[in-house]
PDB file of N, CA and C in Angstrom:
ATOM      1  N   MET A  87      -1.586 -10.451   7.964  1.00 79.00           N
ATOM      2  CA  MET A  87      -0.194 -10.851   7.986  1.00 79.00           C
ATOM      3  C   MET A  87       0.084 -11.851   6.713  1.00 79.00           C
ATOM      4  N   GLY A  88      -0.923 -12.692   6.421  1.00 82.00           N
ATOM      5  CA  GLY A  88      -0.630 -13.572   5.314  1.00 82.00           C
ATOM      6  C   GLY A  88      -0.441 -12.745   3.983  1.00 82.00           C
ATOM      7  N   ALA A  89      -1.251 -11.685   3.832  1.00 85.00           N
ATOM      8  CA  ALA A  89      -1.132 -10.937   2.587  1.00 85.00           C
ATOM      9  C   ALA A  89       0.250 -10.191   2.454  1.00 85.00           C
ATOM     10  N   VAL A  90       0.895  -9.832   3.580  1.00 89.00           N
ATOM     11  CA  VAL A  90       2.231  -9.290   3.565  1.00 89.00           C
ATOM     12  C   VAL A  90       3.065 -10.088   3.144  1.00 89.00           C
ATOM     13  N   ILE A  91       3.093 -11.411   3.701  1.00 92.00           N
ATOM     14  CA  ILE A  91       4.038 -12.512   3.317  1.00 92.00           C
ATOM     15  C   ILE A  91       4.066 -12.894   1.822  1.00 92.00           C
ATOM     16  N   ALA A  92       2.642 -12.909   1.345  1.00 90.00           N
ATOM     17  CA  ALA A  92       2.534 -13.263  -0.025  1.00 90.00           C
ATOM     18  C   ALA A  92       3.073 -12.173  -1.004  1.00 90.00           C
ATOM     19  N   ILE A  93       2.749 -10.993  -0.607  1.00 91.00           N
ATOM     20  CA  ILE A  93       3.354  -9.806  -1.406  1.00 91.00           C
ATOM     21  C   ILE A  93       4.917  -9.847  -1.403  1.00 91.00           C
ATOM     22  N   LEU A  94       5.553 -10.121  -0.281  1.00 94.00           N
ATOM     23  CA  LEU A  94       6.971 -10.211  -0.138  1.00 94.00           C
ATOM     24  C   LEU A  94       7.666 -11.220  -0.958  1.00 94.00           C
ATOM     25  N   VAL A  95       6.914 -12.477  -0.691  1.00 94.00           N
ATOM     26  CA  VAL A  95       7.466 -13.583  -1.601  1.00 94.00           C
ATOM     27  C   VAL A  95       7.393 -13.272  -3.059  1.00 94.00           C
ATOM     28  N   MET A  96       6.127 -12.880  -3.579  1.00 94.00           N
ATOM     29  CA  MET A  96       6.086 -12.587  -4.978  1.00 94.00           C
ATOM     30  C   MET A  96       6.876 -11.474  -5.606  1.00 94.00           C
ATOM     31  N   THR A  97       7.108 -10.485  -4.676  1.00 94.00           N
ATOM     32  CA  THR A  97       7.995  -9.404  -4.992  1.00 94.00           C
ATOM     33  C   THR A  97       9.487  -9.870  -5.169  1.00 94.00           C
ATOM     34  N   ALA A  98       9.818 -10.751  -4.347  1.00 95.00           N
ATOM     35  CA  ALA A  98      11.241 -11.454  -4.354  1.00 95.00           C
ATOM     36  C   ALA A  98      11.207 -12.174  -5.636  1.00 95.00           C
ATOM     37  N   LEU A  99      10.331 -13.016  -6.044  1.00 94.00           N
ATOM     38  CA  LEU A  99      10.353 -13.800  -7.156  1.00 94.00           C
ATOM     39  C   LEU A  99      10.440 -13.026  -8.371  1.00 94.00           C
ATOM     40  N   PHE A 100       9.692 -11.940  -8.553  1.00 94.00           N
ATOM     41  CA  PHE A 100       9.781 -11.095  -9.736  1.00 94.00           C
ATOM     42  C   PHE A 100      11.024 -10.213  -9.731  1.00 94.00           C
ATOM     43  N   VAL A 101      11.617  -9.887  -8.616  1.00 95.00           N
ATOM     44  CA  VAL A 101      12.778  -9.272  -8.670  1.00 95.00           C
ATOM     45  C   VAL A 101      13.928 -10.198  -9.261  1.00 95.00           C
ATOM     46  N   VAL A 102      13.953 -11.487  -8.875  1.00 94.00           N
ATOM     47  CA  VAL A 102      14.786 -12.340  -9.376  1.00 94.00           C
ATOM     48  C   VAL A 102      14.589 -12.538 -10.914  1.00 94.00           C
ATOM     49  N   VAL A 103      13.404 -12.616 -11.351  1.00 92.00           N
ATOM     50  CA  VAL A 103      13.097 -12.718 -12.784  1.00 92.00           C
ATOM     51  C   VAL A 103      13.397 -11.533 -13.645  1.00 92.00           C
ATOM     52  N   GLY A 104      13.159 -10.368 -13.099  1.00 93.00           N
ATOM     53  CA  GLY A 104      13.228  -9.122 -13.793  1.00 93.00           C
ATOM     54  C   GLY A 104      14.587  -8.380 -13.650  1.00 93.00           C
ATOM     55  N   ILE A 105      15.346  -8.698 -12.592  1.00 93.00           N
ATOM     56  CA  ILE A 105      16.577  -7.973 -12.349  1.00 93.00           C
ATOM     57  C   ILE A 105      17.866  -9.150 -12.490  1.00 93.00           C
ATOM     58  N   ILE A 106      17.700 -10.072 -11.847  1.00 94.00           N
ATOM     59  CA  ILE A 106      18.882 -11.070 -11.861  1.00 94.00           C
ATOM     60  C   ILE A 106      19.013 -12.011 -12.997  1.00 94.00           C
ATOM     61  N   LEU A 107      17.830 -12.566 -13.590  1.00 93.00           N
ATOM     62  CA  LEU A 107      17.991 -13.255 -14.651  1.00 93.00           C
ATOM     63  C   LEU A 107      18.491 -12.645 -15.937  1.00 93.00           C
ATOM     64  N   PRO A 108      18.254 -11.511 -16.168  1.00 94.00           N
ATOM     65  CA  PRO A 108      18.772 -10.647 -17.422  1.00 94.00           C
ATOM     66  C   PRO A 108      20.462 -10.719 -17.317  1.00 94.00           C
ATOM     67  N   PHE A 109      20.899 -10.797 -16.284  1.00 94.00           N
ATOM     68  CA  PHE A 109      22.257 -10.740 -16.203  1.00 94.00           C
ATOM     69  C   PHE A 109      23.058 -12.088 -16.430  1.00 94.00           C
ATOM     70  N   VAL A 110      22.313 -13.236 -16.438  1.00 94.00           N
ATOM     71  CA  VAL A 110      22.866 -14.425 -16.510  1.00 94.00           C
ATOM     72  C   VAL A 110      22.377 -15.052 -18.071  1.00 94.00           C
ATOM     73  N   VAL A 111      21.885 -14.247 -18.765  1.00 94.00           N
ATOM     74  CA  VAL A 111      21.488 -14.628 -20.238  1.00 94.00           C
ATOM     75  C   VAL A 111      22.772 -14.808 -21.015  1.00 94.00           C
ATOM     76  N   PRO A 112      23.028 -15.910 -21.654  1.00 94.00           N
ATOM     77  CA  PRO A 112      24.342 -16.130 -22.434  1.00 94.00           C
ATOM     78  C   PRO A 112      24.379 -15.259 -23.563  1.00 94.00           C
ATOM     79  N   LYS A 113      25.647 -14.936 -23.774  1.00 95.00           N
ATOM     80  CA  LYS A 113      25.992 -13.924 -25.028  1.00 95.00           C
ATOM     81  C   LYS A 113      25.436 -14.605 -26.275  1.00 95.00           C
ATOM     82  N   GLY A 114      24.953 -13.746 -27.166  1.00 95.00           N
ATOM     83  CA  GLY A 114      24.543 -14.225 -28.498  1.00 95.00           C
ATOM     84  C   GLY A 114      23.943 -12.930 -29.217  1.00 95.00           C
ATOM     85  N   PRO A 115      23.472 -13.179 -30.440  1.00 96.00           N
ATOM     86  CA  PRO A 115      22.843 -11.956 -31.110  1.00 96.00           C
ATOM     87  C   PRO A 115      21.579 -11.512 -30.545  1.00 96.00           C
ATOM     88  N   ASN A 116      20.784 -12.220 -29.888  1.00 96.00           N
ATOM     89  CA  ASN A 116      19.607 -11.870 -29.192  1.00 96.00           C
ATOM     90  C   ASN A 116      19.592 -11.621 -27.774  1.00 96.00           C
ATOM     91  N   ARG A 117      20.715 -11.454 -27.234  1.00 96.00           N
ATOM     92  CA  ARG A 117      20.847 -11.203 -25.727  1.00 96.00           C
ATOM     93  C   ARG A 117      20.100  -9.980 -25.300  1.00 96.00           C
ATOM     94  N   GLY A 118      20.140  -8.771 -26.111  1.00 95.00           N
ATOM     95  CA  GLY A 118      19.496  -7.688 -25.564  1.00 95.00           C
ATOM     96  C   GLY A 118      17.943  -7.947 -25.691  1.00 95.00           C
ATOM     97  N   ILE A 119      17.406  -8.608 -26.641  1.00 96.00           N
ATOM     98  CA  ILE A 119      16.036  -8.774 -26.785  1.00 96.00           C
ATOM     99  C   ILE A 119      15.445  -9.772 -25.504  1.00 96.00           C
ATOM    100  N   ILE A 120      16.258 -10.896 -25.230  1.00 95.00           N
ATOM    101  CA  ILE A 120      15.901 -11.654 -24.334  1.00 95.00           C
ATOM    102  C   ILE A 120      16.018 -10.875 -22.888  1.00 95.00           C
ATOM    103  N   GLN A 121      16.961 -10.080 -22.650  1.00 96.00           N
ATOM    104  CA  GLN A 121      17.077  -9.279 -21.331  1.00 96.00           C
ATOM    105  C   GLN A 121      15.900  -8.552 -21.313  1.00 96.00           C
ATOM    106  N   THR A 122      15.472  -7.645 -22.336  1.00 96.00           N
ATOM    107  CA  THR A 122      14.408  -6.802 -22.363  1.00 96.00           C
ATOM    108  C   THR A 122      13.024  -7.559 -22.192  1.00 96.00           C
ATOM    109  N   MET A 123      12.944  -8.673 -22.731  1.00 96.00           N
ATOM    110  CA  MET A 123      11.816  -9.565 -22.651  1.00 96.00           C
ATOM    111  C   MET A 123      11.533 -10.013 -21.185  1.00 96.00           C
ATOM    112  N   LEU A 124      12.694 -10.508 -20.554  1.00 94.00           N
ATOM    113  CA  LEU A 124      12.554 -10.850 -19.290  1.00 94.00           C
ATOM    114  C   LEU A 124      12.058  -9.745 -18.153  1.00 94.00           C
ATOM    115  N   SER A 125      12.691  -8.576 -18.501  1.00 96.00           N
ATOM    116  CA  SER A 125      12.362  -7.349 -17.539  1.00 96.00           C
ATOM    117  C   SER A 125      11.007  -6.935 -17.629  1.00 96.00           C
ATOM    118  N   MET A 126      10.542  -6.798 -19.026  1.00 96.00           N
ATOM    119  CA  MET A 126       9.273  -6.220 -19.264  1.00 96.00           C
ATOM    120  C   MET A 126       8.189  -7.404 -18.761  1.00 96.00           C
ATOM    121  N   THR A 127       8.406  -8.573 -18.970  1.00 95.00           N
ATOM    122  CA  THR A 127       7.627  -9.584 -18.616  1.00 95.00           C
ATOM    123  C   THR A 127       7.303  -9.567 -16.999  1.00 95.00           C
ATOM    124  N   ALA A 128       8.521  -9.471 -16.313  1.00 95.00           N
ATOM    125  CA  ALA A 128       8.353  -9.485 -14.896  1.00 95.00           C
ATOM    126  C   ALA A 128       7.655  -8.186 -14.467  1.00 95.00           C
ATOM    127  N   VAL A 129       7.931  -7.075 -15.010  1.00 96.00           N
ATOM    128  CA  VAL A 129       7.283  -5.815 -14.762  1.00 96.00           C
ATOM    129  C   VAL A 129       5.650  -5.824 -14.792  1.00 96.00           C
ATOM    130  N   CYS A 130       5.343  -6.384 -16.038  1.00 97.00           N
ATOM    131  CA  CYS A 130       3.913  -6.464 -16.529  1.00 97.00           C
ATOM    132  C   CYS A 130       3.136  -7.569 -15.525  1.00 97.00           C
ATOM    133  N   VAL A 131       3.775  -8.651 -15.430  1.00 96.00           N
ATOM    134  CA  VAL A 131       3.045  -9.801 -14.729  1.00 96.00           C
ATOM    135  C   VAL A 131       2.920  -9.385 -13.243  1.00 96.00           C
ATOM    136  N   TYR A 132       4.089  -8.705 -12.688  1.00 96.00           N
ATOM    137  CA  TYR A 132       3.932  -8.313 -11.339  1.00 96.00           C
ATOM    138  C   TYR A 132       2.908  -7.321 -11.122  1.00 96.00           C
ATOM    139  N   LEU A 133       2.742  -6.216 -11.981  1.00 96.00           N
ATOM    140  CA  LEU A 133       1.870  -5.168 -11.762  1.00 96.00           C
ATOM    141  C   LEU A 133       0.450  -5.873 -11.963  1.00 96.00           C
ATOM    142  N   PHE A 134       0.144  -6.741 -12.877  1.00 96.00           N
ATOM    143  CA  PHE A 134      -1.030  -7.494 -12.973  1.00 96.00           C
ATOM    144  C   PHE A 134      -1.423  -8.205 -11.629  1.00 96.00           C
ATOM    145  N   TRP A 135      -0.530  -9.001 -11.247  1.00 94.00           N
ATOM    146  CA  TRP A 135      -0.652  -9.753  -9.874  1.00 94.00           C
ATOM    147  C   TRP A 135      -1.004  -8.706  -8.731  1.00 94.00           C
ATOM    148  N   LEU A 136      -0.067  -7.730  -8.747  1.00 93.00           N
ATOM    149  CA  LEU A 136      -0.202  -6.806  -7.460  1.00 93.00           C
ATOM    150  C   LEU A 136      -1.627  -6.104  -7.437  1.00 93.00           C
ATOM    151  N   CYS A 137      -2.076  -5.669  -8.666  1.00 93.00           N
ATOM    152  CA  CYS A 137      -3.403  -5.149  -8.712  1.00 93.00           C
ATOM    153  C   CYS A 137      -4.479  -6.098  -8.180  1.00 93.00           C
ATOM    154  N   THR A 138      -4.296  -7.371  -8.778  1.00 92.00           N
ATOM    155  CA  THR A 138      -5.367  -8.364  -8.405  1.00 92.00           C
ATOM    156  C   THR A 138      -5.428  -8.682  -6.897  1.00 92.00           C
ATOM    157  N   ILE A 139      -4.230  -8.680  -6.231  1.00 92.00           N
ATOM    158  CA  ILE A 139      -4.132  -9.291  -4.927  1.00 92.00           C
ATOM    159  C   ILE A 139      -4.655  -7.997  -4.068  1.00 92.00           C
ATOM    160  N   LEU A 140      -4.413  -6.810  -4.482  1.00 89.00           N
ATOM    161  CA  LEU A 140      -4.828  -5.693  -3.753  1.00 89.00           C
ATOM    162  C   LEU A 140      -6.407  -5.343  -3.868  1.00 89.00           C
ATOM    163  N   MET A 141      -6.787  -5.677  -5.077  1.00 88.00           N
ATOM    164  CA  MET A 141      -8.219  -5.648  -5.150  1.00 88.00           C
ATOM    165  C   MET A 141      -9.018  -6.669  -4.269  1.00 88.00           C
ATOM    166  N   GLN A 142      -8.430  -7.812  -4.075  1.00 87.00           N
ATOM    167  CA  GLN A 142      -9.109  -8.798  -3.296  1.00 87.00           C
ATOM    168  C   GLN A 142      -8.952  -8.435  -1.767  1.00 87.00           C
ATOM    169  N   LEU A 143      -7.923  -7.709  -1.319  1.00 86.00           N
ATOM    170  CA  LEU A 143      -7.864  -7.277   0.053  1.00 86.00           C
ATOM    171  C   LEU A 143      -8.956  -6.215   0.452  1.00 86.00           C
ATOM    172  N   ASN A 144      -9.434  -5.396  -0.545  1.00 81.00           N
ATOM    173  CA  ASN A 144     -10.303  -4.446  -0.218  1.00 81.00           C
ATOM    174  C   ASN A 144     -11.336  -4.236  -1.264  1.00 81.00           C
ATOM    175  N   PRO A 145     -12.279  -5.183  -1.281  1.00 78.00           N
ATOM    176  CA  PRO A 145     -13.164  -5.273  -2.449  1.00 78.00           C
ATOM    177  C   PRO A 145     -14.210  -4.123  -2.428  1.00 78.00           C
ATOM    178  N   LEU A 146     -14.427  -3.638  -3.563  1.00 79.00           N
ATOM    179  CA  LEU A 146     -15.301  -2.498  -3.723  1.00 79.00           C
ATOM    180  C   LEU A 146     -16.784  -2.884  -3.627  1.00 79.00           C
ATOM    181  N   ILE A 147     -17.239  -4.047  -4.040  1.00 79.00           N
ATOM    182  CA  ILE A 147     -18.497  -4.583  -4.056  1.00 79.00           C
ATOM    183  C   ILE A 147     -18.613  -5.841  -3.069  1.00 79.00           C
ATOM    184  N   GLY A 148     -19.393  -5.773  -1.895  1.00 75.00           N
ATOM    185  CA  GLY A 148     -19.436  -6.789  -0.925  1.00 75.00           C
ATOM    186  C   GLY A 148     -20.526  -7.661  -1.337  1.00 75.00           C
ATOM    187  N   PRO A 149     -20.726  -8.705  -0.507  1.00 76.00           N
ATOM    188  CA  PRO A 149     -21.841  -9.707  -0.669  1.00 76.00           C
ATOM    189  C   PRO A 149     -23.287  -8.922  -0.604  1.00 76.00           C
ATOM    190  N   GLN A 150     -24.144  -9.358  -1.435  1.00 83.00           N
ATOM    191  CA  GLN A 150     -25.477  -8.738  -1.286  1.00 83.00           C
ATOM    192  C   GLN A 150     -26.388  -9.742  -0.449  1.00 83.00           C
ATOM    193  N   LEU A 151     -26.921  -9.270   0.648  1.00 84.00           N
ATOM    194  CA  LEU A 151     -27.675 -10.105   1.457  1.00 84.00           C
ATOM    195  C   LEU A 151     -29.161  -9.274   1.617  1.00 84.00           C
ATOM    196  N   ASP A 152     -30.174 -10.242   1.590  1.00 88.00           N
ATOM    197  CA  ASP A 152     -31.504  -9.762   1.844  1.00 88.00           C
ATOM    198  C   ASP A 152     -31.739  -9.570   3.374  1.00 88.00           C
ATOM    199  N   GLY A 153     -32.691  -8.928   3.676  1.00 88.00           N
ATOM    200  CA  GLY A 153     -32.974  -8.542   5.044  1.00 88.00           C
ATOM    201  C   GLY A 153     -33.293  -9.769   5.966  1.00 88.00           C
ATOM    202  N   LYS A 154     -33.775 -10.741   5.455  1.00 91.00           N
ATOM    203  CA  LYS A 154     -33.952 -12.165   6.174  1.00 91.00           C
ATOM    204  C   LYS A 154     -32.566 -12.779   6.564  1.00 91.00           C
ATOM    205  N   ASN A 155     -31.841 -12.896   5.695  1.00 89.00           N
ATOM    206  CA  ASN A 155     -30.401 -13.554   5.946  1.00 89.00           C
ATOM    207  C   ASN A 155     -29.601 -12.517   6.858  1.00 89.00           C
ATOM    208  N   MET A 156     -29.822 -11.180   6.651  1.00 88.00           N
ATOM    209  CA  MET A 156     -28.998 -10.370   7.650  1.00 88.00           C
ATOM    210  C   MET A 156     -29.657 -10.474   8.945  1.00 88.00           C
ATOM    211  N   TYR A 157     -30.859 -10.718   9.301  1.00 90.00           N
ATOM    212  CA  TYR A 157     -31.452 -10.984  10.498  1.00 90.00           C
ATOM    213  C   TYR A 157     -30.967 -12.232  11.220  1.00 90.00           C
ATOM    214  N   ILE A 158     -30.820 -13.194  10.370  1.00 90.00           N
ATOM    215  CA  ILE A 158     -30.417 -14.497  10.845  1.00 90.00           C
ATOM    216  C   ILE A 158     -28.923 -14.507  11.321  1.00 90.00           C
ATOM    217  N   LEU A 159     -28.252 -13.867  10.396  1.00 87.00           N
ATOM    218  CA  LEU A 159     -26.579 -13.699  10.770  1.00 87.00           C
ATOM    219  C   LEU A 159     -26.437 -12.836  11.966  1.00 87.00           C
ATOM    220  N   GLN A 160     -27.365 -11.717  12.190  1.00 89.00           N
ATOM    221  CA  GLN A 160     -27.251 -10.972  13.409  1.00 89.00           C
ATOM    222  C   GLN A 160     -27.504 -11.718  14.686  1.00 89.00           C
ATOM    223  N   LYS A 161     -28.566 -12.461  14.573  1.00 89.00           N
ATOM    224  CA  LYS A 161     -29.036 -13.419  15.755  1.00 89.00           C
ATOM    225  C   LYS A 161     -27.911 -14.439  15.994  1.00 89.00           C
ATOM    226  N   LEU A 162     -27.316 -15.007  15.072  1.00 89.00           N
ATOM    227  CA  LEU A 162     -26.211 -15.973  15.196  1.00 89.00           C
ATOM    228  C   LEU A 162     -25.039 -15.358  15.836  1.00 89.00           C
ATOM    229  N   TRP A 163     -24.583 -14.239  15.220  1.00 88.00           N
ATOM    230  CA  TRP A 163     -23.315 -13.697  15.700  1.00 88.00           C
ATOM    231  C   TRP A 163     -23.412 -12.991  17.140  1.00 88.00           C
ATOM    232  N   THR A 164     -24.645 -12.532  17.480  1.00 86.00           N
ATOM    233  CA  THR A 164     -24.686 -11.757  18.764  1.00 86.00           C
ATOM    234  C   THR A 164     -25.180 -12.733  19.872  1.00 86.00           C
ATOM    235  N   SER A 165     -25.236 -14.051  19.679  1.00 69.00           N
ATOM    236  CA  SER A 165     -25.871 -15.052  20.696  1.00 69.00           C
ATOM    237  C   SER A 165     -24.877 -15.289  21.741  1.00 69.00           C
ATOM    238  N   ASN A 166     -23.536 -14.822  21.595  1.00 60.00           N
ATOM    239  CA  ASN A 166     -22.585 -15.195  22.502  1.00 60.00           C
ATOM    240  C   ASN A 166     -22.576 -14.389  23.612  1.00 60.00           C
TER     241      ASN A 166
END
């Protein structure tokens, strides 16, 4: 549940930065560049963040335990 809340909050943040903020950029000679910069930054940073958080939810490589530690953990966890 915590991961869902984090993903929703960060998505909302990047929607604000990437979609809403470009509309409030003041008029000037570089307005289009600033709008593009805000949108592209939001997309790139969001994708990087999303890939990172999703990789942490389902890691490909787990902890490496030797047989002795696995035996101790099994005895501790099944003692209830």
